[in-house]
Each structure stands twice: as structure tokens, then as C-alpha cells.
mmCIF file of C-alpha atoms and ligand atoms in Angstrom:
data_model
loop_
_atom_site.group_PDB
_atom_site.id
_atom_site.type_symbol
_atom_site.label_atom_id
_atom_site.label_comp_id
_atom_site.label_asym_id
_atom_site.label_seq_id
_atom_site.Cartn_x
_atom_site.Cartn_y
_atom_site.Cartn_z
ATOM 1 C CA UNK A 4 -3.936 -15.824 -10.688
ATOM 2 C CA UNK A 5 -4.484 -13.386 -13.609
ATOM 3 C CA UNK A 6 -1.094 -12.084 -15.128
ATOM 4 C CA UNK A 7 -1.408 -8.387 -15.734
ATOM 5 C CA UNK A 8 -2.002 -7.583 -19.083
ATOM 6 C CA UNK A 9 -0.404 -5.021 -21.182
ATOM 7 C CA UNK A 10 -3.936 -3.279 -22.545
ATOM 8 C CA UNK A 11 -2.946 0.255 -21.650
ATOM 9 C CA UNK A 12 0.572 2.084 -21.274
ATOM 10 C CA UNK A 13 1.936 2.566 -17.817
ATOM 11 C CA UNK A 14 0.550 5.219 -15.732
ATOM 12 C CA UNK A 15 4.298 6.583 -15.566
ATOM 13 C CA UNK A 16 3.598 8.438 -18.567
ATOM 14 C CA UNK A 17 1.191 10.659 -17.117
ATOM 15 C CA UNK A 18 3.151 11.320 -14.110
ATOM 16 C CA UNK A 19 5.889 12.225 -16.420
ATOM 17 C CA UNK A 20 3.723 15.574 -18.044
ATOM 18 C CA UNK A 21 2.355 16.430 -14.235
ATOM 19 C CA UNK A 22 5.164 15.377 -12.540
ATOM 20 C CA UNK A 23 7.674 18.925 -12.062
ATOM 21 C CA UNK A 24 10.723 17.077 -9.943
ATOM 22 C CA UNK A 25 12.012 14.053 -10.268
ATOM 23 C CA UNK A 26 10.263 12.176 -7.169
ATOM 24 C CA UNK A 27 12.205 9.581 -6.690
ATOM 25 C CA UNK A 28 10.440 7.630 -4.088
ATOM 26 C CA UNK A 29 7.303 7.976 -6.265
ATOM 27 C CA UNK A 30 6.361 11.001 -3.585
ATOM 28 C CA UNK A 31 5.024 12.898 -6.159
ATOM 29 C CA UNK A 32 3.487 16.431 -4.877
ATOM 30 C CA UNK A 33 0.000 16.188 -6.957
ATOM 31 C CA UNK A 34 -0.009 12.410 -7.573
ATOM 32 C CA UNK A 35 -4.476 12.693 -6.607
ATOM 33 C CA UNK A 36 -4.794 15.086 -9.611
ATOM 34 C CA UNK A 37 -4.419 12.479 -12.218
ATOM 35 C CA UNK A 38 -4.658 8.927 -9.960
ATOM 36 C CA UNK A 39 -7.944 10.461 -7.907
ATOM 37 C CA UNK A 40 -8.879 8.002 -5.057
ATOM 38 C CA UNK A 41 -11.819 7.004 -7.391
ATOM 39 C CA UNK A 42 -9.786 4.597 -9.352
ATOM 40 C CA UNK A 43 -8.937 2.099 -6.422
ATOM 41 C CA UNK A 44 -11.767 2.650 -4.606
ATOM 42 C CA UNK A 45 -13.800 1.550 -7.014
ATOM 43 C CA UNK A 46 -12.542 -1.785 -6.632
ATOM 44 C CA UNK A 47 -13.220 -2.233 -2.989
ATOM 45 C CA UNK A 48 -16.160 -3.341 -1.314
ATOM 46 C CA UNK A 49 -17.512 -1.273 1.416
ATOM 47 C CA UNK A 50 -17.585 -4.817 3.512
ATOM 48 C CA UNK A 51 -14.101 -5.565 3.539
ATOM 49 C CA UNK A 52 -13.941 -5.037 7.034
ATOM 50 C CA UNK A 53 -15.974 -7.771 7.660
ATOM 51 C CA UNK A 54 -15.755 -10.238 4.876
ATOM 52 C CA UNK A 55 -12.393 -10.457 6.564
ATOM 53 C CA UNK A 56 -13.774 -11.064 10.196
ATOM 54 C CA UNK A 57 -13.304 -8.027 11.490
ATOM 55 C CA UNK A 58 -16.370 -6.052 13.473
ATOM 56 C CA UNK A 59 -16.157 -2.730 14.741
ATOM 57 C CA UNK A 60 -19.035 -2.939 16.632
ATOM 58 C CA UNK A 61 -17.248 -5.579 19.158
ATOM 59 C CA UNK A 62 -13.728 -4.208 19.102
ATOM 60 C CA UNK A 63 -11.521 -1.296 17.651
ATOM 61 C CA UNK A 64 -10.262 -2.112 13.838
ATOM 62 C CA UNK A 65 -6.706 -0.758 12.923
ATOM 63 C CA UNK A 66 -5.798 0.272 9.402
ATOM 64 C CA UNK A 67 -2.421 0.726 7.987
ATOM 65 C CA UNK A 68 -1.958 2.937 4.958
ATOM 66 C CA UNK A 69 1.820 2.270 3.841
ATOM 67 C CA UNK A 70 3.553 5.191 1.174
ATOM 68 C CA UNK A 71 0.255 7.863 2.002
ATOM 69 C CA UNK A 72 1.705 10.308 0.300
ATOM 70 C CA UNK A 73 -0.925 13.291 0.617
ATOM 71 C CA UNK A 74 -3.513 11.341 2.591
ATOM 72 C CA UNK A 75 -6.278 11.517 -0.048
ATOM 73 C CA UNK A 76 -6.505 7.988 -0.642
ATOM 74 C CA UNK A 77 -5.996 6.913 3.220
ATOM 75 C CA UNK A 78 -9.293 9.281 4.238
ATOM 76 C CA UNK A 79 -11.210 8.266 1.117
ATOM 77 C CA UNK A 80 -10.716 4.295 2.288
ATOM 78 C CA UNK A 81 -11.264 5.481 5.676
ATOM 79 C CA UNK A 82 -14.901 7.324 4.571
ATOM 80 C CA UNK A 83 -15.277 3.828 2.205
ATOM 81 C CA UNK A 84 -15.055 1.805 4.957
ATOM 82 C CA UNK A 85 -17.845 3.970 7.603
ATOM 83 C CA UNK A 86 -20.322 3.436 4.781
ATOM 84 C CA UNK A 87 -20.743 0.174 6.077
ATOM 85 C CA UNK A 88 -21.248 1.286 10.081
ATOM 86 C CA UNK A 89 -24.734 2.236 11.036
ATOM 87 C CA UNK A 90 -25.003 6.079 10.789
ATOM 88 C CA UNK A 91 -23.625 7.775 14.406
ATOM 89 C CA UNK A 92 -23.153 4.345 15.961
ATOM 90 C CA UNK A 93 -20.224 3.672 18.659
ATOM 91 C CA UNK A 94 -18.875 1.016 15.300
ATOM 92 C CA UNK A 95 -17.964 4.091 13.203
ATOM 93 C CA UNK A 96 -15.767 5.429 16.119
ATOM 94 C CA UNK A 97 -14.096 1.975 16.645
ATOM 95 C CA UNK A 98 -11.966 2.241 13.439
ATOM 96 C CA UNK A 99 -8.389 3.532 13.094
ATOM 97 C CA UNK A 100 -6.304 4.508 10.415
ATOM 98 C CA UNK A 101 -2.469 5.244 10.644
ATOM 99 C CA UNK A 102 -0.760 6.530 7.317
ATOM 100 C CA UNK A 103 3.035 7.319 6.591
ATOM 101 C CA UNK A 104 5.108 8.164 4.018
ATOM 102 C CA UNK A 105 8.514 8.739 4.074
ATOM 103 C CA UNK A 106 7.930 12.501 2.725
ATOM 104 C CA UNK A 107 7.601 14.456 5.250
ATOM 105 C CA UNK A 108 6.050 17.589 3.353
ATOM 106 C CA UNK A 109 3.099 15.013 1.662
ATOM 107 C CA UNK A 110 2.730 14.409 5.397
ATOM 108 C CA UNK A 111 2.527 17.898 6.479
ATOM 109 C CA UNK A 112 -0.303 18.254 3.871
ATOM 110 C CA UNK A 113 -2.151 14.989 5.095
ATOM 111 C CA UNK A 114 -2.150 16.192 8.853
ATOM 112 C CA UNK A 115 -3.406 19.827 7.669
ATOM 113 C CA UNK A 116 -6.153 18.551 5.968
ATOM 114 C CA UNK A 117 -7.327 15.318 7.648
ATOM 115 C CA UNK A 118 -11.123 15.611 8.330
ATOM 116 C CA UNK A 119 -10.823 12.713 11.196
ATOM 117 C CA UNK A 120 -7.914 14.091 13.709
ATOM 118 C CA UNK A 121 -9.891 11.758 16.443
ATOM 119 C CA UNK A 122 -9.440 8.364 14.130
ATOM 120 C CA UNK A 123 -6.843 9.066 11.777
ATOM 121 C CA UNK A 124 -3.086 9.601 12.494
ATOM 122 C CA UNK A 125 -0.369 10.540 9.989
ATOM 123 C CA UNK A 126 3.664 10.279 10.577
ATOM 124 C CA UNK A 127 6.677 10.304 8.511
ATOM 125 C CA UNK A 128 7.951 7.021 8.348
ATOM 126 C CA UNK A 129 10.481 5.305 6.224
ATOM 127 C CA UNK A 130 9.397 1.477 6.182
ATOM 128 C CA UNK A 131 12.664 0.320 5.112
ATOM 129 C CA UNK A 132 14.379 2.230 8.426
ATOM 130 C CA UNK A 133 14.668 0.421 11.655
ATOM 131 C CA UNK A 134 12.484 2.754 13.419
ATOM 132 C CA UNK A 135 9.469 2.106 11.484
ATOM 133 C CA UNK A 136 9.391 -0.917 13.788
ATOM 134 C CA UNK A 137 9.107 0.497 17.134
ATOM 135 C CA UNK A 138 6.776 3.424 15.709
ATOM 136 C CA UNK A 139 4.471 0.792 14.254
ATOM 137 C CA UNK A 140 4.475 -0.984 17.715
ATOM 138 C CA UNK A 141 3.844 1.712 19.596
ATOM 139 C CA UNK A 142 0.849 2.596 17.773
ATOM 140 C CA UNK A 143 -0.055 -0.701 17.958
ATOM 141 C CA UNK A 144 0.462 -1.213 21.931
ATOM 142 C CA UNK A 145 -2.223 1.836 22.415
ATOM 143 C CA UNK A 146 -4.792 -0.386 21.237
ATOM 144 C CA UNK A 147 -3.316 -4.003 22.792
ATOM 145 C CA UNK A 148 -2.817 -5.272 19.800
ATOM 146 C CA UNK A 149 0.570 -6.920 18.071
ATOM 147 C CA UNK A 150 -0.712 -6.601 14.210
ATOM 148 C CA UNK A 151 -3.216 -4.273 12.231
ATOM 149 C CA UNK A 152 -6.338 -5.808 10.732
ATOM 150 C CA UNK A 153 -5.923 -4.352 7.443
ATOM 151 C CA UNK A 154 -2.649 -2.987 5.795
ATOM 152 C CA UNK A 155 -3.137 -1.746 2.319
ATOM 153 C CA UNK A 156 -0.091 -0.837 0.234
ATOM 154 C CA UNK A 157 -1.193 1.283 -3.004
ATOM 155 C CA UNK A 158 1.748 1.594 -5.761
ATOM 156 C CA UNK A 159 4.902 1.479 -2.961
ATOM 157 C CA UNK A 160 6.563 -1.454 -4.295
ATOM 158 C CA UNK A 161 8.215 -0.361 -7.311
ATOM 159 C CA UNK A 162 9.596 2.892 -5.691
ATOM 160 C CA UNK A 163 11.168 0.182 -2.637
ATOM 161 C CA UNK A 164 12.508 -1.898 -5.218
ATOM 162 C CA UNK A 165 13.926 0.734 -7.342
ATOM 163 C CA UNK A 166 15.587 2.363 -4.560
ATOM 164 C CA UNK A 167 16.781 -0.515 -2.519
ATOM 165 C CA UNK A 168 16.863 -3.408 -4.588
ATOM 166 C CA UNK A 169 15.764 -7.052 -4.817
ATOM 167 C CA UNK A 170 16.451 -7.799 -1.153
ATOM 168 C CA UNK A 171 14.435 -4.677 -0.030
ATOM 169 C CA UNK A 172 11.722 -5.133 -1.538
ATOM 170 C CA UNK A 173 11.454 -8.933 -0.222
ATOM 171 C CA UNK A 174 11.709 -7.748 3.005
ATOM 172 C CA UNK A 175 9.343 -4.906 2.681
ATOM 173 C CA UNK A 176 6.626 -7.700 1.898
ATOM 174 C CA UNK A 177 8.080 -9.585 4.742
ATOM 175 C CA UNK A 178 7.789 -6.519 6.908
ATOM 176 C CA UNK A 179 4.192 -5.609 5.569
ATOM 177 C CA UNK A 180 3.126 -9.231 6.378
ATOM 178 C CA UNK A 181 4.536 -9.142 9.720
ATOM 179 C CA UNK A 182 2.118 -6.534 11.119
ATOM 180 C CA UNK A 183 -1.295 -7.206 9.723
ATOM 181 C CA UNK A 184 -3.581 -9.886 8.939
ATOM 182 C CA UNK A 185 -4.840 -8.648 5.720
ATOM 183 C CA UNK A 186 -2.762 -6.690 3.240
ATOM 184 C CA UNK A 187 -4.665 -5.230 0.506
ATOM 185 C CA UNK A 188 -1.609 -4.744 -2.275
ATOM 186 C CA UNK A 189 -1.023 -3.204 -5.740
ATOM 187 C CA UNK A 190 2.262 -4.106 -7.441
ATOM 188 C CA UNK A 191 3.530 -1.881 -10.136
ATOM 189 C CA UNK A 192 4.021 -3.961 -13.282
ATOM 190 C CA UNK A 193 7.181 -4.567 -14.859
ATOM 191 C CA UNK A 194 6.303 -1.636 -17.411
ATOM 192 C CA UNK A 195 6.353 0.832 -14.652
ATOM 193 C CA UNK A 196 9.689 0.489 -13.993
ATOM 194 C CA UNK A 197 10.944 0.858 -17.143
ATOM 195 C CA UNK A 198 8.814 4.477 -17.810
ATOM 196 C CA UNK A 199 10.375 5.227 -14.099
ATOM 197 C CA UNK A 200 13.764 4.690 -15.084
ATOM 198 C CA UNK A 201 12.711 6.510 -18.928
ATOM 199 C CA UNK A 202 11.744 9.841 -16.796
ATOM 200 C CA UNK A 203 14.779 9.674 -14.317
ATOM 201 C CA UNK A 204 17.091 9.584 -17.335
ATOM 202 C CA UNK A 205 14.567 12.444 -19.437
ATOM 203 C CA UNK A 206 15.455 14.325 -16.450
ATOM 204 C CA UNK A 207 19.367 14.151 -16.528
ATOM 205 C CA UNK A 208 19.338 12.355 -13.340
ATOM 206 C CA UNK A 209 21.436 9.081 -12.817
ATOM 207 C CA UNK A 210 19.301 5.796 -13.394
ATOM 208 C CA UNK A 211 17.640 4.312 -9.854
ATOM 209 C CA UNK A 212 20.837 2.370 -8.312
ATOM 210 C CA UNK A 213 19.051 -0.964 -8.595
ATOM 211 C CA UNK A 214 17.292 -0.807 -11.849
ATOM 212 C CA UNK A 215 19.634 -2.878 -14.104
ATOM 213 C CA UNK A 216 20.949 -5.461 -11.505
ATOM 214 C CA UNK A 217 17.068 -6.098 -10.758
ATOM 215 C CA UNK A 218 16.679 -10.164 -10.733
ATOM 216 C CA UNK A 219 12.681 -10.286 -9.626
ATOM 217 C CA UNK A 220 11.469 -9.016 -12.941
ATOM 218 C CA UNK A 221 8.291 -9.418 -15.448
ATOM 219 C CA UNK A 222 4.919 -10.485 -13.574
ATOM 220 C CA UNK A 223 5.765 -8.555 -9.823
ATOM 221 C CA UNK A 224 2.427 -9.343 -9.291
ATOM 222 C CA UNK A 225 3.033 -12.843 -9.434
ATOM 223 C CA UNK A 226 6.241 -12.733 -7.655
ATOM 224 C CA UNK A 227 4.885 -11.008 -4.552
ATOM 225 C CA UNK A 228 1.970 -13.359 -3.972
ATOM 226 C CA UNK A 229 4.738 -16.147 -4.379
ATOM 227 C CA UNK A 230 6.416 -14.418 -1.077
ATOM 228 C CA UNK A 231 3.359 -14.101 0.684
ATOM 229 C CA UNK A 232 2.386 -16.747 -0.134
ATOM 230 C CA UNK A 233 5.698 -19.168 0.722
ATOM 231 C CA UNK A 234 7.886 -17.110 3.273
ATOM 232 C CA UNK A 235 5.085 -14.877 4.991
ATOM 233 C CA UNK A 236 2.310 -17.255 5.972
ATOM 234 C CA UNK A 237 -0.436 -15.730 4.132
ATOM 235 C CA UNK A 238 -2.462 -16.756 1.284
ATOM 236 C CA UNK A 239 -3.982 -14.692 -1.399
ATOM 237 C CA UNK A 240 -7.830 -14.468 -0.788
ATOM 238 C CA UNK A 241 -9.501 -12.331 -3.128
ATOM 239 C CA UNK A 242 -8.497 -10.894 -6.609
ATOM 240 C CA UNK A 243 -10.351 -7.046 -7.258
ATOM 241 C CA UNK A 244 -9.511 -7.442 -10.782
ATOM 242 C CA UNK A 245 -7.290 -4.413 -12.573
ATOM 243 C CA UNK A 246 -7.443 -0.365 -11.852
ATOM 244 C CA UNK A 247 -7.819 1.356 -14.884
ATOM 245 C CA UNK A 248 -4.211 1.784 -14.339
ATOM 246 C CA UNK A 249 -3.816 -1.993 -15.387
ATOM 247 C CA UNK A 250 -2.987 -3.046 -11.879
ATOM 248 C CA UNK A 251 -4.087 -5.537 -10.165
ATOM 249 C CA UNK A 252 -5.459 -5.404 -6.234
ATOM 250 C CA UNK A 253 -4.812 -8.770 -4.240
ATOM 251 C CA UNK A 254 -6.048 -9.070 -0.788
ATOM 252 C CA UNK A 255 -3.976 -11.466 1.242
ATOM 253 C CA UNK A 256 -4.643 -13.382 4.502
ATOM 254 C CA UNK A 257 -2.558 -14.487 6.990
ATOM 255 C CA UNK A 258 -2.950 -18.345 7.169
ATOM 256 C CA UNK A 259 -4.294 -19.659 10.846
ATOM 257 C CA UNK A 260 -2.460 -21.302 12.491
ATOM 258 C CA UNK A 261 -4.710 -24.951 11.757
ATOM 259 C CA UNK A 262 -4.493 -23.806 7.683
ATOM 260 C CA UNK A 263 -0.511 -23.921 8.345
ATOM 261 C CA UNK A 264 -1.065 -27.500 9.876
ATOM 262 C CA UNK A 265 -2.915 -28.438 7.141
ATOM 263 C CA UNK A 266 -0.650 -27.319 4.437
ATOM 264 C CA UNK A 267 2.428 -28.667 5.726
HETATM 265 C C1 SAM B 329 3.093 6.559 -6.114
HETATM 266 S S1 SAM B 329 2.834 7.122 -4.498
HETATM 267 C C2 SAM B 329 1.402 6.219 -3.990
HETATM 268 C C3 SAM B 329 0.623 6.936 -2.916
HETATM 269 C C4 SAM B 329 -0.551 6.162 -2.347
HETATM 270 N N1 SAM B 329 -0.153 4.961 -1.691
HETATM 271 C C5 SAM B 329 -1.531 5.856 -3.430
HETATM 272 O O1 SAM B 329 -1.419 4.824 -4.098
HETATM 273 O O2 SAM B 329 -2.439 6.670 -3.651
HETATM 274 C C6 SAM B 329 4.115 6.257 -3.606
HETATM 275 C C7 SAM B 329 4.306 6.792 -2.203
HETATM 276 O O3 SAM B 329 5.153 5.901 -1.474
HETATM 277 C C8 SAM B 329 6.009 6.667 -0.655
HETATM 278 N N2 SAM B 329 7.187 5.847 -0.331
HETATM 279 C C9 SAM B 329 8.123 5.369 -1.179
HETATM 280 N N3 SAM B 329 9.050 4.684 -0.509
HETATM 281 C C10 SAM B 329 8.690 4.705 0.801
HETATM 282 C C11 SAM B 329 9.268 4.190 1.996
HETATM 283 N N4 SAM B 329 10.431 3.520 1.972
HETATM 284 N N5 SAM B 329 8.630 4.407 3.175
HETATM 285 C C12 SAM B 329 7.476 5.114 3.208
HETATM 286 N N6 SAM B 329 6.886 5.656 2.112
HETATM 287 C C13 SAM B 329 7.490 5.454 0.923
HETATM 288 C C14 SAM B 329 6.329 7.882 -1.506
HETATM 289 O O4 SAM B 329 6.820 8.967 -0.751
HETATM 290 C C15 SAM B 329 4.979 8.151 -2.178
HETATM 291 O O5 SAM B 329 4.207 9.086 -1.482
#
């Protein structure tokens, strides 16, 4: 896999001009004004949906958007994805997107302006408490299903590690891993953490608990696919090369059962 490069400086930088509190958990209040939906989207093919299997025409296709913050992303992925549905077909209705985020204001704002009340669902959710796993299954046990097709994960990781520490953030991935069958994730690079820590401090506030005592350090891309890849069952699948953020998107798929065989 491609190591992330270190071509531009870390996106913290621009959060720190917009960013007027200290957001902590990366729940910044106008994070789409300079990270627009654009610059991920971009990336993704309308036909992800069914270049991983999945068709909405034969059955209902769940998405998971984890850390939603103000929903803009979620609904853009959400429209991204209908492009690819004939125009007013049953299909189009057949997909379903749940986003959280642990802020319950950025949810406020992403119920209040969701275009799609029908398909798409927002609730504040912290994925690192216990009761993210009986929300998640109840959601899930509306439809029949035990796991969501596609789980995407845009720029979380860094704020779970940060805030929770090396541990956390192995079991977020874990966790993540556990309930889909695709994840669709972007890793902060190392660099991100540092600027994160550089604005706590700029701000007088103490340094994020974990920061320093960190041990899974330098290519997080790298590290998480090594997870995934060994502890979770899935298998990286697809590279969408680098935001103009300099981070990488991997798409990961969980490993059938016969590919487990296989490898073993
Ligand atoms: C930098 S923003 C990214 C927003 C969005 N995923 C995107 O990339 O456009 C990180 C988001 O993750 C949320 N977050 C951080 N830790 C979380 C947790 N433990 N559970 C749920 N959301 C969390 C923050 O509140 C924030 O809205």
C-alpha cells in the first residue's frame, strides 16, 4: 500500500484559523466550510454500491456514517450514491443511511436540515460507549439484518485515539469492522496529531490525555489496514488514492468465510 506522503501541511492548520473553540473530539461547528464534501467525494465512484455486491434493486442497502458531525458529507454520499439508481425507481428508495456523532448540537443541525427524513436517520452516538451497540442493533434489526453494507468513517480516528488512547482506537476499528461488510476509511496521518495537539496547547488547554504515551505512531494508515487486516477479518480492496488533504481512502472487505479457509 502507498505510505502517505508529506506533499502538503496538515489540514489542522486550517481548522486552527476557522476553528473558534477548542473541539476536542474534532466536532468542529463549521468543519464543511473549509473540508466541503467535494474533496472526498471526488474520490468515490458512484458504483460503489455495487462493485461491492450490493443491489438496491433486490434488497434494502444500509449505510453507516460514523463521526457525521453536521450531516453534509453523510447526505452528499447519500445523493452520490442515487446517481447510480434509475431516476424514480423503487432502487433509489431501497437505500439507508444512519449517521451519528457524539455532538449532539452537529446532530441537531443534521436532523434540521436533512433533505431525506424517509431514508436518512441521524442520532447522537458515542461509538466508544456501550450503548452504541444496542442502538446500532436496533437499527439494524428494523431491516433483518446483523451488519451494514457500507460503513464509511471520514477523519474519526485521530480524535478516538487522541482521546482514548492506543487501546481505543484498536477497538474502534474492531468495533467498525464488526458491523459492516465494507468500511470505507480515512486515517488522519501522523502530522495531524501533532497540529491537534499544537492548537490544544495555542489554546491554553491541557495536551489530549493520550498524545505522548501514544505507541501506534507514524504511517496510521498502515497500521489500521494491519488490524483489519489481521484481527478483523477483512482485507483491504481498493485504494482511492489521497484527498487533497493528503489522506488516503481505503475500502476494506470483510473476508468470506472460504477466503478465511484459504488464508489460513
Ligand atoms: C473532523 S470531524 C469529521 C466529520 C465527518 N466524518 C467528515 O469527515 O466530514 C470528526 C467528527 O467525529 C466526531 N467524533 C469524534 N469522536 C467520536 C466518537 N467517539 N463517537 C462519535 N463521533 C465522534 C466528532 O464529533 C466530529 O464531528
Amino acid at each position: 500500500m502507498e505510505a502517505l506522503s508529506s506533499k502538503h501541511t496538515c489540514s489542522e492548520t486550517a481548522e486552527e484559523k476557522e476553528d473558534p473553540g477548542a473541539a476536542p473530539y474534532g466536532n468542529f461547528i463549521n468543519y464543511y466550510t473549509f473540508n466541503p464534501p467535494e474533496n472526498r467525494l471526488s474520490l468515490i465512484p458512484i458504483t460503489l454500491l455495487e462493485d461491492v455486491g450490493h443491489q438496491p434493486d433486490t434488497e434494502a442497502v444500509l449505510l453507516l456514517d460514523v463521526g457525521c458531525n453536521s450531516g453534509d458529507l453523510s447526505i452528499a454520499l447519500y445523493k452520490h450514491f442515487l446517481q447510480d439508481q434509475p431516476p424514480g425507481s423503487d432502487s433509489s428508495k431501497r437505500i439507508h443511511l444512519l449517521g451519528f456523532d457524539l455532538d449532539q448540537d452537529l446532530i441537531v443541525r443534521a436532523q434540521n436540515s436533512n433533505p431525506f427524513p424517509q431514508n436518512v436517520q441521524f442520532i447522537p452516538l458515542d461509538i466508544t460507549g456501550e450503548e452504541s451497540r444496542t442502538e446500532l442493533a436496533s437499527y439494524l434489526e428494523k431491516f433483518g439484518r446483523s451488519r451494514f453494507h457500507l460503513c464509511s468513517c471520514f477523519a474519526v480516528t485521530m480524535w478516538v485515539h487522541l482521546n482514548h488512547g492506543d487501546a481505543a482506537l484498536l477497538a474502534f476499528l474492531s468495533r467498525l469492522a464488526s458491523v459492516c461488510e465494507c468500511l470505507l476509511l480515512e486515517a488522519q496521518p501522523w502530522k495531524c496529531y501533532r497540529s491537534a495537539a499544537r492548537r490544544l496547547r495555542k489554546l491554553g488547554r491541557s495536551d489530549f490525555e493520550h498524545f505522548k504515551t501514544l505507541e501506534i505512531r507514524g504511517d496510521m494508515a498502515a497500521h489500521a489496514k494491519e488490524h483489519l487486516e489481521k484481527q478483523c477479518g477483512m482485507e483491504l480492496v481498493r485504494s482511492f488514492g489521497s484527498t487533497s488533504w493528503d489522506r488516503s481512502l481505503l475500502l476494506f472487505k470483510r473476508r468470506s468465510c472460504s477466503d478465511q479457509e484459504r488464508k489460513q
